[in-house]
Amino acid sequence: KIDTVKLGVVSNVYYGAFGTLYFDDFKSHRDSYIGSEPNGPQPPELEETIFADGFNSGDLSNWYSSSFAPGDLVVDSQAALEGSHGLQVIINDNDPAYVIDRSPYEETHYRARFCFDPNSITMTPGDSFDIFEAYKNPYTRVASISLSKDSSGNYLIQASAVPDTGSWMTSQSFVISDNLHAIEFEWKAASVAGQNDGALSLWVDGVSKPGIINIDNDYKRLEYIFLGAVYGMDTGTRGSFYIDGFVSHRDTYIGID
């Protein structure tokens, strides 16, 4: 039986939760359907652009948060790939250095594009680390993009996704030059349980690359974005790389500016 009802911020609040909730016109019945209030406010339509920042403010103030040792994230003109400023990510140890975006909320379809330049970063062949990660909550990864280097000295980009089973699924690795690139990522949750129609797609410089299909990820949602030297740095990886022009959408293709 039900003899107590609680309304408000009741439980299961993650440390990253923020904002204000509004409640009004509470009603309860014993039997009959209540329905919506015909004269009540309607939920606003979601904007297509979730977040965008080209670091032209000269700092990290547009981002929700960041994690780095002093000097490991530098916003300056040297790192500018578009506009006046960009983000220089410096790797001088194996510790992460990244910015966080918390603008997505319970997203089932998410796109992001950012400009990226390896900037001749030194990597031992076989080294790999994530430059982009998407999370459902602070502890549950949903997808990632990694940078690696092969035995021929080529830089490689690879996308990965986590199905509900927890086992990683990965795309092919794609060679990129030591220069400016536009990297775009699209992630979709499966429509319903058992349908397994989730997908991850990747574009490099506006060219579509083979992605990942048939993902069983109907349980996954996307709410946290990490960008920079996020995870997996090795002692053979040292130097810096540049990131700029980050944009995220809910549905439509972003492309190259």
Coordinates of N, CA, C and O in Angstrom, one line a residue, residues 144-206:
S144 N 33.8 6.7 -27.0 CA 35.0 7.4 -26.9 C 35.7 7.5 -28.3 O 35.3 6.8 -29.2
I145 N 36.6 8.4 -28.4 CA 37.5 8.5 -29.6 C 38.9 8.5 -29.1 O 39.2 9.3 -28.2
S146 N 39.7 7.7 -29.7 CA 41.1 7.6 -29.2 C 42.1 8.0 -30.3 O 41.8 7.9 -31.5
L147 N 43.3 8.4 -29.9 CA 44.4 8.7 -30.8 C 45.5 7.7 -30.5 O 45.8 7.4 -29.4
S148 N 46.1 7.1 -31.6 CA 47.2 6.2 -31.4 C 48.2 6.4 -32.5 O 48.0 7.2 -33.4
K149 N 49.3 5.6 -32.5 CA 50.3 5.7 -33.5 C 50.7 4.3 -33.8 O 50.9 3.4 -33.0
D150 N 50.9 4.0 -35.1 CA 51.2 2.7 -35.6 C 52.7 2.6 -35.8 O 53.5 3.5 -35.6
S151 N 53.2 1.4 -36.2 CA 54.6 1.1 -36.4 C 55.2 1.9 -37.5 O 56.5 2.0 -37.6
S152 N 54.4 2.4 -38.4 CA 54.9 3.2 -39.5 C 55.0 4.7 -39.2 O 55.3 5.5 -40.1
G153 N 54.6 5.0 -38.0 CA 54.6 6.4 -37.6 C 53.4 7.2 -37.9 O 53.4 8.4 -37.7
N154 N 52.3 6.5 -38.3 CA 51.0 7.2 -38.6 C 50.2 7.4 -37.4 O 50.1 6.6 -36.5
Y155 N 49.6 8.6 -37.3 CA 48.6 8.8 -36.3 C 47.3 8.2 -36.7 O 46.9 8.2 -37.9
L156 N 46.5 7.6 -35.8 CA 45.3 6.9 -36.0 C 44.2 7.4 -35.1 O 44.4 7.7 -34.0
I157 N 43.0 7.5 -35.7 CA 41.8 7.8 -34.9 C 40.9 6.6 -34.9 O 40.7 5.9 -35.9
Q158 N 40.3 6.3 -33.8 CA 39.4 5.1 -33.6 C 38.2 5.5 -32.7 O 38.5 6.1 -31.7
A159 N 37.0 5.1 -33.0 CA 35.9 5.3 -32.2 C 35.4 4.0 -31.5 O 35.6 2.9 -32.1
S160 N 34.9 4.1 -30.3 CA 34.4 2.9 -29.5 C 33.1 3.2 -28.9 O 32.8 4.4 -28.6
A161 N 32.3 2.2 -28.7 CA 31.0 2.3 -28.0 C 30.9 1.2 -27.0 O 31.4 0.1 -27.2
V162 N 30.1 1.4 -25.9 CA 29.8 0.4 -24.9 C 28.4 0.0 -25.0 O 27.5 0.8 -24.7
P163 N 28.1 -1.3 -25.3 CA 26.7 -1.7 -25.3 C 26.3 -2.0 -23.8 O 27.1 -1.9 -22.9
D164 N 25.0 -2.3 -23.7 CA 24.5 -2.6 -22.3 C 25.2 -3.7 -21.7 O 25.2 -3.9 -20.4
T165 N 25.7 -4.7 -22.4 CA 26.5 -5.8 -21.9 C 27.8 -5.4 -21.3 O 28.4 -6.1 -20.5
G166 N 28.3 -4.2 -21.6 CA 29.5 -3.7 -21.0 C 30.8 -4.0 -21.8 O 31.8 -3.5 -21.5
S167 N 30.7 -4.8 -22.9 CA 31.9 -5.1 -23.7 C 32.1 -4.0 -24.8 O 31.1 -3.7 -25.5
W168 N 33.3 -3.5 -24.9 CA 33.5 -2.5 -25.9 C 33.4 -3.0 -27.3 O 33.7 -4.1 -27.6
M169 N 32.8 -2.1 -28.2 CA 32.8 -2.4 -29.6 C 33.6 -1.2 -30.2 O 33.4 -0.1 -29.9
T170 N 34.4 -1.5 -31.2 CA 35.3 -0.5 -31.8 C 35.2 -0.5 -33.3 O 34.9 -1.5 -34.0
S171 N 35.4 0.7 -33.8 CA 35.5 0.9 -35.3 C 36.9 0.5 -35.8 O 37.7 0.2 -35.0
Q172 N 37.0 0.6 -37.1 CA 38.4 0.5 -37.7 C 39.2 1.7 -37.2 O 38.7 2.7 -36.7
S173 N 40.5 1.6 -37.4 CA 41.4 2.8 -37.1 C 41.6 3.5 -38.4 O 41.9 2.8 -39.5
F174 N 41.6 4.8 -38.4 CA 41.8 5.6 -39.6 C 43.0 6.5 -39.5 O 43.1 7.3 -38.5
V175 N 43.8 6.5 -40.5 CA 45.0 7.3 -40.5 C 44.7 8.8 -40.7 O 43.8 9.1 -41.6
I176 N 45.3 9.6 -39.9 CA 45.2 11.1 -40.1 C 46.6 11.7 -40.2 O 47.5 11.1 -39.6
S177 N 46.7 12.8 -40.9 CA 48.0 13.4 -41.0 C 48.3 14.3 -39.8 O 47.4 14.5 -38.9
D178 N 49.6 14.7 -39.7 CA 50.0 15.6 -38.6 C 49.6 17.0 -38.9 O 50.5 17.9 -39.2
N179 N 48.3 17.3 -38.9 CA 47.8 18.6 -39.3 C 46.4 18.8 -38.8 O 45.9 17.9 -38.0
L180 N 45.8 19.9 -39.2 CA 44.4 20.2 -38.7 C 43.4 19.2 -39.3 O 43.4 19.0 -40.5
H181 N 42.5 18.7 -38.5 CA 41.4 17.9 -38.9 C 40.1 18.2 -38.2 O 40.1 18.7 -37.1
A182 N 39.0 18.0 -38.9 CA 37.7 18.1 -38.3 C 37.2 16.7 -38.0 O 37.0 15.9 -38.9
I183 N 36.9 16.4 -36.7 CA 36.4 15.1 -36.3 C 35.0 15.2 -35.8 O 34.7 16.0 -34.9
E184 N 34.1 14.5 -36.5 CA 32.7 14.5 -36.1 C 32.2 13.1 -35.7 O 32.6 12.1 -36.3
F185 N 31.4 13.1 -34.6 CA 31.0 11.8 -34.0 C 29.5 11.9 -33.8 O 28.9 12.9 -33.4
E186 N 28.8 10.8 -34.1 CA 27.4 10.6 -33.9 C 27.1 9.4 -33.2 O 27.6 8.3 -33.5
W187 N 26.3 9.5 -32.1 CA 26.0 8.3 -31.3 C 24.4 8.2 -31.2 O 23.8 9.3 -30.9
K188 N 23.9 7.0 -31.3 CA 22.5 6.8 -31.1 C 22.3 5.6 -30.2 O 22.9 4.6 -30.3
A189 N 21.3 5.8 -29.3 CA 20.9 4.7 -28.4 C 19.9 3.8 -29.2 O 19.2 4.3 -30.1
A190 N 19.9 2.5 -28.9 CA 18.9 1.7 -29.5 C 17.5 2.1 -29.2 O 17.3 2.6 -28.1
S191 N 16.6 1.9 -30.1 CA 15.2 2.5 -29.9 C 14.4 1.8 -28.8 O 13.8 2.5 -28.0
V192 N 14.5 0.5 -28.7 CA 13.9 -0.3 -27.6 C 14.7 -1.5 -27.2 O 15.6 -1.9 -28.0
A193 N 14.4 -2.1 -26.1 CA 15.1 -3.3 -25.7 C 15.0 -4.4 -26.7 O 13.8 -4.7 -27.2
G194 N 16.1 -5.0 -27.1 CA 16.0 -6.2 -28.0 C 16.1 -5.8 -29.5 O 16.3 -6.6 -30.3
Q195 N 16.0 -4.5 -29.8 CA 16.0 -4.0 -31.2 C 17.5 -4.0 -31.7 O 17.7 -4.2 -32.9
N196 N 18.4 -3.6 -30.8 CA 19.9 -3.6 -31.1 C 20.1 -2.8 -32.3 O 20.9 -3.1 -33.2
D197 N 19.5 -1.6 -32.4 CA 19.7 -0.7 -33.6 C 20.5 0.6 -33.2 O 20.4 1.6 -33.9
G198 N 21.2 0.5 -32.1 CA 22.1 1.6 -31.7 C 23.3 1.7 -32.7 O 23.6 0.7 -33.4
A199 N 23.9 2.9 -32.8 CA 24.9 3.1 -33.8 C 25.9 4.2 -33.4 O 25.5 5.0 -32.6
L200 N 27.1 4.1 -33.9 CA 28.1 5.1 -33.7 C 28.7 5.4 -35.1 O 29.1 4.4 -35.8
S201 N 28.7 6.6 -35.5 CA 29.2 7.0 -36.8 C 30.4 8.0 -36.6 O 30.4 8.8 -35.6
L202 N 31.3 8.1 -37.6 CA 32.5 8.9 -37.5 C 32.7 9.6 -38.9 O 32.6 8.9 -39.9
W203 N 33.1 10.9 -38.8 CA 33.5 11.6 -40.0 C 34.8 12.2 -39.7 O 35.1 12.8 -38.6
V204 N 35.8 12.2 -40.7 CA 37.0 12.9 -40.6 C 37.2 13.8 -41.8 O 37.1 13.4 -42.9
D205 N 37.3 15.1 -41.5 CA 37.3 16.1 -42.5 C 36.1 16.0 -43.5 O 36.3 16.2 -44.7
G206 N 35.0 15.8 -42.9 CA 33.8 15.7 -43.7 C 33.5 14.4 -44.5 O 32.5 14.3 -45.2

